[in-house]
Amino acid sequence: MDQDRQAAFDFDADATLDQTPEATPEATPEEPSDDSLGASLRAARLASGLSMAELSTKTRVHPRFLTALEQGEYAVLPSRIFSMGYVRAYAGALGLDELNAVERFKQEYPDAAVPLQPPTGAALQQMRQNSPKILGVIGVFLAVVIGWNVFQRINRIEAPHPSDLVAVPKDWAEQADHQRDRALYLGAPKAAPPDQTTPAMYITPGLEAQLTGIDPDDPNAAPPPAPPVQAAFNPRGAIYGASATVSQVTLQARKPAILVIRQGDGRILFARQLAAGEAWRAPPGVAATIDTPDPAAFDVYLNGEHGGVLPAPQSPLGSLNNRAQAAARESEARAAAAVEARARAAQAAAAAAAAATPSPTPTQAAAAAPAPPA
């Protein structure tokens, strides 16, 4: 019996779904149509032998709402959400398809706030009907574009015509032969211009004697003693920083230590943990600060000679460059003074030797003169 009721309910559901809104008869609350949801539910309840009271107890729905569903009086129901729940409970109590019953309820009692949607497959069917027209329009457009491009290319093709330059001028061939037979000679290198020579160092007269206590004009004065030679820089590992041709300050690690060079704007110029023997050459003219937690771990070399260790954990790099430049100037001045002193000593020795040589007498000069030829 349950199978008969389910088959009858599905038949009524299919008949209701196949009908269009125009063909669906308008059911009145007093006399519901035979193919409506209410009539199908009522027929299924009567076939099951359940009374309205028994169905109300089973579904826990008030008999008044169940009667309204059977008679199609949907306005009596509390709300649309509760009404769909009542329909689901009614169909489930009778063993019917709950989803099918809810869909039939939505069709018979549509929501006024939701716009009606076209049937499923209508848009696809319409697209299938219009697709040949759309494809035809696209094909015509592509054909027009391709034809226009072909037409433009054909118009741009020029017929072959002879060149305006019918012969090569004679002077071109003569100039080419002249340049080919012309030999290339390289002369001797010219001397450097005068402004590229290094001028001699100027020494203020009397200043050296006042500072050192030694008169450079005295030919018998001994040259000033040269400063003791310090330990020279000996690379024993990797060397970072500037090249040796421009750098005057070199920091070499005695033991593994961290070396950080910070510029004035806070940027890091160099940061590394140097191993023993590794070194860093400082670039000239850079305002930076040498930062290291162990200043005694780094030897300072000025112009390749040892100048002690770093004085403090944070030392200005400019002071070391100034010391290196001052030491270089002092060394150059001392070397120039020594060269000048040796030259003056040589001149004085030559003058003394010339004064010590006696001048020949007239008799010796006449005896030394060669005899006239016979």
Short mmCIF file of C-alpha atoms in Angstrom, two decimals:
data_model
loop_
_atom_site.label_atom_id
_atom_site.label_comp_id
_atom_site.label_asym_id
_atom_site.label_seq_id
_atom_site.Cartn_x
_atom_site.Cartn_y
_atom_site.Cartn_z
CA MET A 1 0.00 0.00 0.00
CA ASP A 2 2.88 2.35 0.75
CA GLN A 3 4.29 1.75 -2.71
CA ASP A 4 0.93 2.60 -4.29
CA ARG A 5 0.69 5.83 -2.32
CA GLN A 6 4.25 6.82 -3.27
CA ALA A 7 3.64 6.06 -6.96
CA ALA A 8 0.41 8.08 -6.92
CA PHE A 9 2.21 10.99 -5.22
CA ASP A 10 5.10 10.91 -7.72
CA PHE A 11 2.65 10.84 -10.64
CA ASP A 12 0.86 13.90 -9.31
CA ALA A 13 4.21 15.63 -8.68
CA ASP A 14 5.39 15.02 -12.25
CA ALA A 15 2.14 16.28 -13.65
CA THR A 16 2.43 19.45 -11.57
CA LEU A 17 6.08 20.07 -12.56
CA ASP A 18 5.33 19.67 -16.26
CA GLN A 19 2.61 22.28 -16.24
CA THR A 20 3.48 25.89 -16.99
CA PRO A 21 2.28 28.76 -14.73
CA GLU A 22 -0.33 29.70 -17.38
CA ALA A 23 -1.74 26.17 -17.60
CA THR A 24 -1.87 25.57 -13.81
CA PRO A 25 -5.47 26.00 -12.65
CA GLU A 26 -5.95 28.39 -9.78
CA ALA A 27 -7.04 26.36 -6.77
CA THR A 28 -9.46 27.81 -4.26
CA PRO A 29 -9.15 27.15 -0.53
CA GLU A 30 -12.61 25.56 -0.44
CA GLU A 31 -12.17 23.19 -3.40
CA PRO A 32 -8.52 22.25 -4.03
CA SER A 33 -7.75 20.79 -7.44
CA ASP A 34 -7.14 17.08 -7.75
CA ASP A 35 -3.53 17.52 -8.93
CA SER A 36 -2.53 20.03 -6.25
CA LEU A 37 -0.20 19.30 -3.39
CA GLY A 38 -2.99 19.45 -0.82
CA ALA A 39 -5.13 16.94 -2.69
CA SER A 40 -2.17 14.57 -3.09
CA LEU A 41 -1.33 14.79 0.62
CA ARG A 42 -4.97 14.25 1.61
CA ALA A 43 -5.26 11.22 -0.71
CA ALA A 44 -2.08 9.74 0.73
CA ARG A 45 -3.32 10.27 4.32
CA LEU A 46 -6.66 8.62 3.57
CA ALA A 47 -4.90 5.72 1.88
CA SER A 48 -2.70 5.22 4.94
CA GLY A 49 -5.75 5.13 7.25
CA LEU A 50 -4.45 7.88 9.57
CA SER A 51 -6.81 10.40 11.02
CA MET A 52 -5.95 14.11 11.31
CA ALA A 53 -5.42 13.74 15.06
CA GLU A 54 -3.08 10.77 14.62
CA LEU A 55 -1.12 12.61 11.93
CA SER A 56 -0.87 15.69 14.16
CA THR A 57 0.52 13.57 16.97
CA LYS A 58 3.04 11.93 14.63
CA THR A 59 4.24 15.16 13.00
CA ARG A 60 3.84 17.40 16.09
CA VAL A 61 2.04 19.95 13.91
CA HIS A 62 -1.27 21.54 14.88
CA PRO A 63 -4.24 19.97 13.07
CA ARG A 64 -5.29 23.41 11.87
CA PHE A 65 -2.08 23.81 9.85
CA LEU A 66 -2.34 20.27 8.46
CA THR A 67 -5.90 20.95 7.35
CA ALA A 68 -4.74 24.20 5.73
CA LEU A 69 -2.10 22.27 3.76
CA GLU A 70 -4.67 19.77 2.51
CA GLN A 71 -7.13 22.49 1.50
CA GLY A 72 -4.45 24.75 -0.07
CA GLU A 73 -5.06 27.62 2.36
CA TYR A 74 -1.42 28.69 2.49
CA ALA A 75 -2.30 32.14 3.82
CA VAL A 76 -3.33 30.54 7.13
CA LEU A 77 0.14 29.13 7.65
CA PRO A 78 2.48 31.14 9.94
CA SER A 79 5.37 31.77 7.51
CA ARG A 80 6.98 30.32 4.42
CA ILE A 81 9.85 28.67 6.29
CA PHE A 82 7.53 26.99 8.79
CA SER A 83 5.16 26.00 5.98
CA MET A 84 7.94 24.16 4.13
CA GLY A 85 8.80 22.42 7.41
CA TYR A 86 5.17 21.34 7.83
CA VAL A 87 5.13 19.99 4.27
CA ARG A 88 8.37 18.05 4.89
CA ALA A 89 6.99 16.61 8.17
CA TYR A 90 3.64 15.69 6.52
CA ALA A 91 5.33 13.88 3.63
CA GLY A 92 7.84 12.15 5.92
CA ALA A 93 5.08 10.84 8.22
CA LEU A 94 3.34 9.25 5.25
CA GLY A 95 6.56 7.84 3.73
CA LEU A 96 6.54 10.18 0.73
CA ASP A 97 9.41 12.04 -0.98
CA GLU A 98 10.01 15.09 1.21
CA LEU A 99 12.09 17.05 -1.33
CA ASN A 100 9.52 16.50 -4.07
CA ALA A 101 6.75 17.73 -1.77
CA VAL A 102 8.70 20.86 -0.86
CA GLU A 103 9.40 21.65 -4.55
CA ARG A 104 5.69 21.30 -5.36
CA PHE A 105 4.87 23.63 -2.48
CA LYS A 106 7.33 26.23 -3.81
CA GLN A 107 5.72 26.08 -7.25
CA GLU A 108 2.16 26.38 -5.97
CA TYR A 109 3.00 29.04 -3.41
CA PRO A 110 5.93 31.09 -4.84
CA ASP A 111 7.67 33.76 -2.81
CA ALA A 112 6.66 37.23 -4.00
CA ALA A 113 10.06 38.74 -2.98
CA VAL A 114 12.02 36.38 -5.25
CA PRO A 115 11.73 37.02 -9.03
CA LEU A 116 10.60 34.12 -11.14
CA GLN A 117 13.45 32.26 -12.82
CA PRO A 118 13.15 30.71 -16.27
CA PRO A 119 12.85 26.93 -16.41
CA THR A 120 16.04 24.92 -16.24
CA GLY A 121 17.59 24.58 -19.68
CA ALA A 122 15.75 27.55 -21.22
CA ALA A 123 18.87 29.70 -21.35
CA LEU A 124 20.87 26.85 -22.89
CA GLN A 125 18.15 26.22 -25.44
CA GLN A 126 18.04 29.89 -26.35
CA MET A 127 21.82 29.95 -26.71
CA ARG A 128 21.68 26.93 -29.01
CA GLN A 129 19.11 28.68 -31.15
CA ASN A 130 21.14 31.92 -31.36
CA SER A 131 24.60 30.32 -31.68
CA PRO A 132 24.50 30.01 -35.50
CA LYS A 133 23.69 33.69 -35.83
CA ILE A 134 26.47 34.68 -33.41
CA LEU A 135 29.02 32.46 -35.15
CA GLY A 136 27.95 33.86 -38.50
CA VAL A 137 28.47 37.45 -37.35
CA ILE A 138 31.90 36.59 -35.93
CA GLY A 139 32.89 34.84 -39.15
CA VAL A 140 31.81 37.81 -41.29
CA PHE A 141 33.78 40.19 -39.07
CA LEU A 142 36.95 38.05 -39.29
CA ALA A 143 36.58 37.76 -43.05
CA VAL A 144 36.26 41.55 -43.38
CA VAL A 145 39.35 42.15 -41.21
CA ILE A 146 41.46 39.57 -43.08
CA GLY A 147 40.31 40.88 -46.45
CA TRP A 148 41.16 44.46 -45.47
CA ASN A 149 44.67 43.49 -44.38
CA VAL A 150 45.27 41.51 -47.56
CA PHE A 151 44.04 44.43 -49.64
CA GLN A 152 46.38 46.86 -47.86
CA ARG A 153 49.38 44.57 -48.33
CA ILE A 154 48.66 44.10 -52.03
CA ASN A 155 48.46 47.88 -52.54
CA ARG A 156 51.82 48.38 -50.83
CA ILE A 157 53.64 45.96 -53.12
CA GLU A 158 55.63 47.92 -55.68
CA ALA A 159 56.57 46.65 -59.09
CA PRO A 160 60.31 46.05 -59.64
CA HIS A 161 62.03 49.01 -61.26
CA PRO A 162 65.66 49.68 -62.19
CA SER A 163 67.89 51.45 -59.70
CA ASP A 164 68.62 55.15 -60.11
CA LEU A 165 72.32 54.44 -59.55
CA VAL A 166 73.30 52.97 -62.92
CA ALA A 167 77.08 53.14 -62.49
CA VAL A 168 79.69 53.74 -59.79
CA PRO A 169 81.42 57.16 -60.14
CA LYS A 170 85.05 57.01 -61.17
CA ASP A 171 86.28 59.18 -58.33
CA TRP A 172 84.95 56.59 -55.83
CA ALA A 173 87.19 53.89 -57.28
CA GLU A 174 90.19 56.23 -57.38
CA GLN A 175 89.73 57.24 -53.75
CA ALA A 176 89.40 53.59 -52.70
CA ASP A 177 92.63 52.67 -54.50
CA HIS A 178 94.45 55.65 -52.98
CA GLN A 179 93.40 54.74 -49.45
CA ARG A 180 94.39 51.10 -50.03
CA ASP A 181 97.89 51.93 -51.28
CA ARG A 182 98.49 54.48 -48.57
CA ALA A 183 100.96 53.27 -45.90
CA LEU A 184 100.49 53.87 -42.20
CA TYR A 185 103.48 55.20 -40.25
CA LEU A 186 103.78 55.59 -36.49
CA GLY A 187 106.20 58.13 -35.14
CA ALA A 188 108.15 58.12 -31.90
CA PRO A 189 106.19 58.80 -28.71
CA LYS A 190 106.10 62.40 -27.71
CA ALA A 191 107.28 63.69 -24.35
CA ALA A 192 104.81 64.26 -21.55
CA PRO A 193 103.37 67.77 -21.38
CA PRO A 194 104.96 70.12 -18.83
CA ASP A 195 101.93 70.17 -16.59
CA GLN A 196 102.30 66.42 -15.96
CA THR A 197 105.72 66.66 -14.33
CA THR A 198 106.03 66.73 -10.56
CA PRO A 199 107.41 70.08 -9.31
CA ALA A 200 110.21 70.18 -6.78
CA MET A 201 109.18 70.56 -3.15
CA TYR A 202 109.49 74.12 -1.87
CA ILE A 203 111.23 74.58 1.46
CA THR A 204 110.94 77.90 3.24
CA PRO A 205 114.43 79.38 3.83
CA GLY A 206 115.42 79.31 7.50
CA LEU A 207 112.43 77.21 8.55
CA GLU A 208 114.30 73.92 8.54
CA ALA A 209 117.20 75.35 10.57
CA GLN A 210 114.74 76.81 13.05
CA LEU A 211 112.83 73.53 13.49
CA THR A 212 115.70 71.03 13.41
CA GLY A 213 118.62 73.19 14.62
CA ILE A 214 120.68 72.20 11.56
CA ASP A 215 121.61 74.74 8.92
CA PRO A 216 121.10 73.10 5.49
CA ASP A 217 123.43 75.71 3.92
CA ASP A 218 126.37 74.51 6.03
CA PRO A 219 128.35 72.11 3.80
CA ASN A 220 129.93 70.43 6.81
CA ALA A 221 126.56 69.74 8.46
CA ALA A 222 125.70 66.08 8.75
CA PRO A 223 122.37 64.98 7.30
CA PRO A 224 119.61 64.48 9.85
CA PRO A 225 119.31 60.95 11.12
CA ALA A 226 116.57 58.90 9.51
CA PRO A 227 113.77 57.76 11.79
CA PRO A 228 113.95 54.18 12.94
CA VAL A 229 112.33 51.74 10.55
CA GLN A 230 109.14 50.33 12.03
CA ALA A 231 107.73 46.89 11.36
CA ALA A 232 106.40 46.75 7.82
CA PHE A 233 103.00 45.37 6.92
CA ASN A 234 103.15 41.64 6.19
CA PRO A 235 99.93 40.18 4.77
CA ARG A 236 99.16 36.81 6.30
CA GLY A 237 95.62 36.29 5.01
CA ALA A 238 92.82 37.82 3.02
CA ILE A 239 92.86 41.59 2.56
CA TYR A 240 89.55 43.45 2.22
CA GLY A 241 88.66 47.05 1.46
CA ALA A 242 90.36 49.48 -0.93
CA SER A 243 93.29 48.72 -3.21
CA ALA A 244 96.89 49.12 -2.06
CA THR A 245 97.54 51.95 -4.54
CA VAL A 246 95.07 54.35 -2.91
CA SER A 247 94.91 53.24 0.72
CA GLN A 248 97.28 54.62 3.35
CA VAL A 249 95.77 52.97 6.46
CA THR A 250 95.64 49.20 6.99
CA LEU A 251 94.15 47.36 9.97
CA GLN A 252 95.47 43.83 10.56
CA ALA A 253 94.01 41.43 13.10
CA ARG A 254 96.36 39.91 15.64
CA LYS A 255 93.71 37.37 16.65
CA PRO A 256 90.12 36.62 15.60
CA ALA A 257 88.08 39.76 16.26
CA ILE A 258 85.06 41.63 14.92
CA LEU A 259 85.61 44.79 12.85
CA VAL A 260 82.71 47.09 11.91
CA ILE A 261 83.14 50.30 9.87
CA ARG A 262 80.15 52.68 10.11
CA GLN A 263 79.74 55.75 7.93
CA GLY A 264 78.47 59.06 9.19
CA ASP A 265 74.90 58.43 7.99
CA GLY A 266 74.72 55.10 9.86
CA ARG A 267 75.32 52.80 6.88
CA ILE A 268 77.68 49.85 7.34
CA LEU A 269 80.73 50.14 5.10
CA PHE A 270 82.37 46.91 6.28
CA ALA A 271 81.47 44.31 8.88
CA ARG A 272 83.26 41.00 9.35
CA GLN A 273 84.97 38.82 11.89
CA LEU A 274 88.58 38.79 10.76
CA ALA A 275 90.82 35.83 11.43
CA ALA A 276 94.38 36.23 12.63
CA GLY A 277 96.48 37.78 9.85
CA GLU A 278 93.54 39.11 7.79
CA ALA A 279 93.48 42.85 7.11
CA TRP A 280 91.26 45.67 5.88
CA ARG A 281 92.52 48.66 3.86
CA ALA A 282 90.74 51.96 4.54
CA PRO A 283 89.66 54.11 1.60
CA PRO A 284 90.89 57.72 1.68
CA GLY A 285 88.57 60.65 2.22
CA VAL A 286 85.77 58.67 3.92
CA ALA A 287 84.16 59.90 7.14
CA ALA A 288 83.59 56.72 9.14
CA THR A 289 84.02 55.23 12.62
CA ILE A 290 85.98 52.08 13.45
CA ASP A 291 83.99 49.96 15.92
CA THR A 292 85.45 46.87 17.55
CA PRO A 293 85.02 45.34 21.01
CA ASP A 294 88.77 44.58 21.28
CA PRO A 295 90.87 47.47 19.91
CA ALA A 296 94.15 45.83 21.04
CA ALA A 297 93.48 42.98 18.59
CA PHE A 298 94.19 45.21 15.53
CA ASP A 299 97.55 46.64 14.42
CA VAL A 300 97.46 49.95 12.55
CA TYR A 301 99.82 50.37 9.58
CA LEU A 302 100.34 53.86 8.17
CA ASN A 303 101.84 53.87 4.67
CA GLY A 304 102.93 50.27 5.20
CA GLU A 305 104.69 50.91 8.54
CA HIS A 306 103.44 49.88 11.96
CA GLY A 307 101.79 52.70 13.90
CA GLY A 308 100.60 50.92 17.03
CA VAL A 309 97.19 49.47 17.83
CA LEU A 310 93.75 51.03 17.74
CA PRO A 311 93.48 53.61 20.50
CA ALA A 312 89.84 52.97 21.49
CA PRO A 313 86.89 50.66 20.73
CA GLN A 314 85.43 53.46 18.59
CA SER A 315 88.04 55.41 16.65
CA PRO A 316 87.45 57.92 13.84
CA LEU A 317 88.90 56.77 10.55
CA GLY A 318 89.65 60.35 9.52
CA SER A 319 92.26 60.75 12.28
CA LEU A 320 94.17 57.69 11.03
CA ASN A 321 94.10 58.99 7.45
CA ASN A 322 95.38 62.37 8.67
CA ARG A 323 98.21 60.68 10.56
CA ALA A 324 99.14 58.72 7.46
CA GLN A 325 99.14 61.82 5.27
CA ALA A 326 101.23 63.78 7.80
CA ALA A 327 103.72 60.92 8.04
CA ALA A 328 103.96 60.76 4.25
CA ARG A 329 104.62 64.50 4.01
CA GLU A 330 107.24 64.33 6.76
CA SER A 331 108.99 61.41 5.05
CA GLU A 332 109.03 63.25 1.72
CA ALA A 333 110.42 66.40 3.33
CA ARG A 334 113.10 64.42 5.13
CA ALA A 335 114.11 62.62 1.93
CA ALA A 336 114.26 65.87 -0.02
CA ALA A 337 116.38 67.48 2.70
CA ALA A 338 118.78 64.53 2.67
CA VAL A 339 119.15 64.70 -1.13
CA GLU A 340 119.77 68.43 -1.02
CA ALA A 341 122.29 68.05 1.80
CA ARG A 342 124.23 65.44 -0.15
CA ALA A 343 124.26 67.64 -3.24
CA ARG A 344 125.58 70.61 -1.28
CA ALA A 345 128.20 68.45 0.40
CA ALA A 346 129.38 67.24 -3.00
CA GLN A 347 129.58 70.82 -4.29
CA ALA A 348 131.56 71.91 -1.22
CA ALA A 349 133.98 69.00 -1.60
CA ALA A 350 134.56 69.86 -5.25
CA ALA A 351 135.20 73.52 -4.36
CA ALA A 352 137.62 72.54 -1.59
CA ALA A 353 139.53 70.23 -3.92
CA ALA A 354 139.81 72.96 -6.55
CA ALA A 355 141.12 75.45 -3.95
CA ALA A 356 143.72 72.99 -2.62
CA THR A 357 145.22 72.39 -6.08
CA PRO A 358 148.19 74.94 -6.64
CA SER A 359 148.10 77.00 -9.79
CA PRO A 360 151.12 76.41 -12.24
CA THR A 361 153.92 79.05 -12.52
CA PRO A 362 154.81 80.70 -15.88
CA THR A 363 157.95 78.59 -16.21
CA GLN A 364 155.98 75.36 -15.56
CA ALA A 365 153.33 76.48 -17.97
CA ALA A 366 155.93 77.18 -20.68
CA ALA A 367 157.62 73.86 -20.06
CA ALA A 368 154.29 72.07 -20.22
CA ALA A 369 153.36 73.80 -23.47
CA PRO A 370 154.15 71.74 -26.59
CA ALA A 371 157.12 72.75 -28.76
CA PRO A 372 156.37 74.39 -32.10
CA PRO A 373 156.93 72.20 -35.14
CA ALA A 374 160.27 72.54 -36.99
#
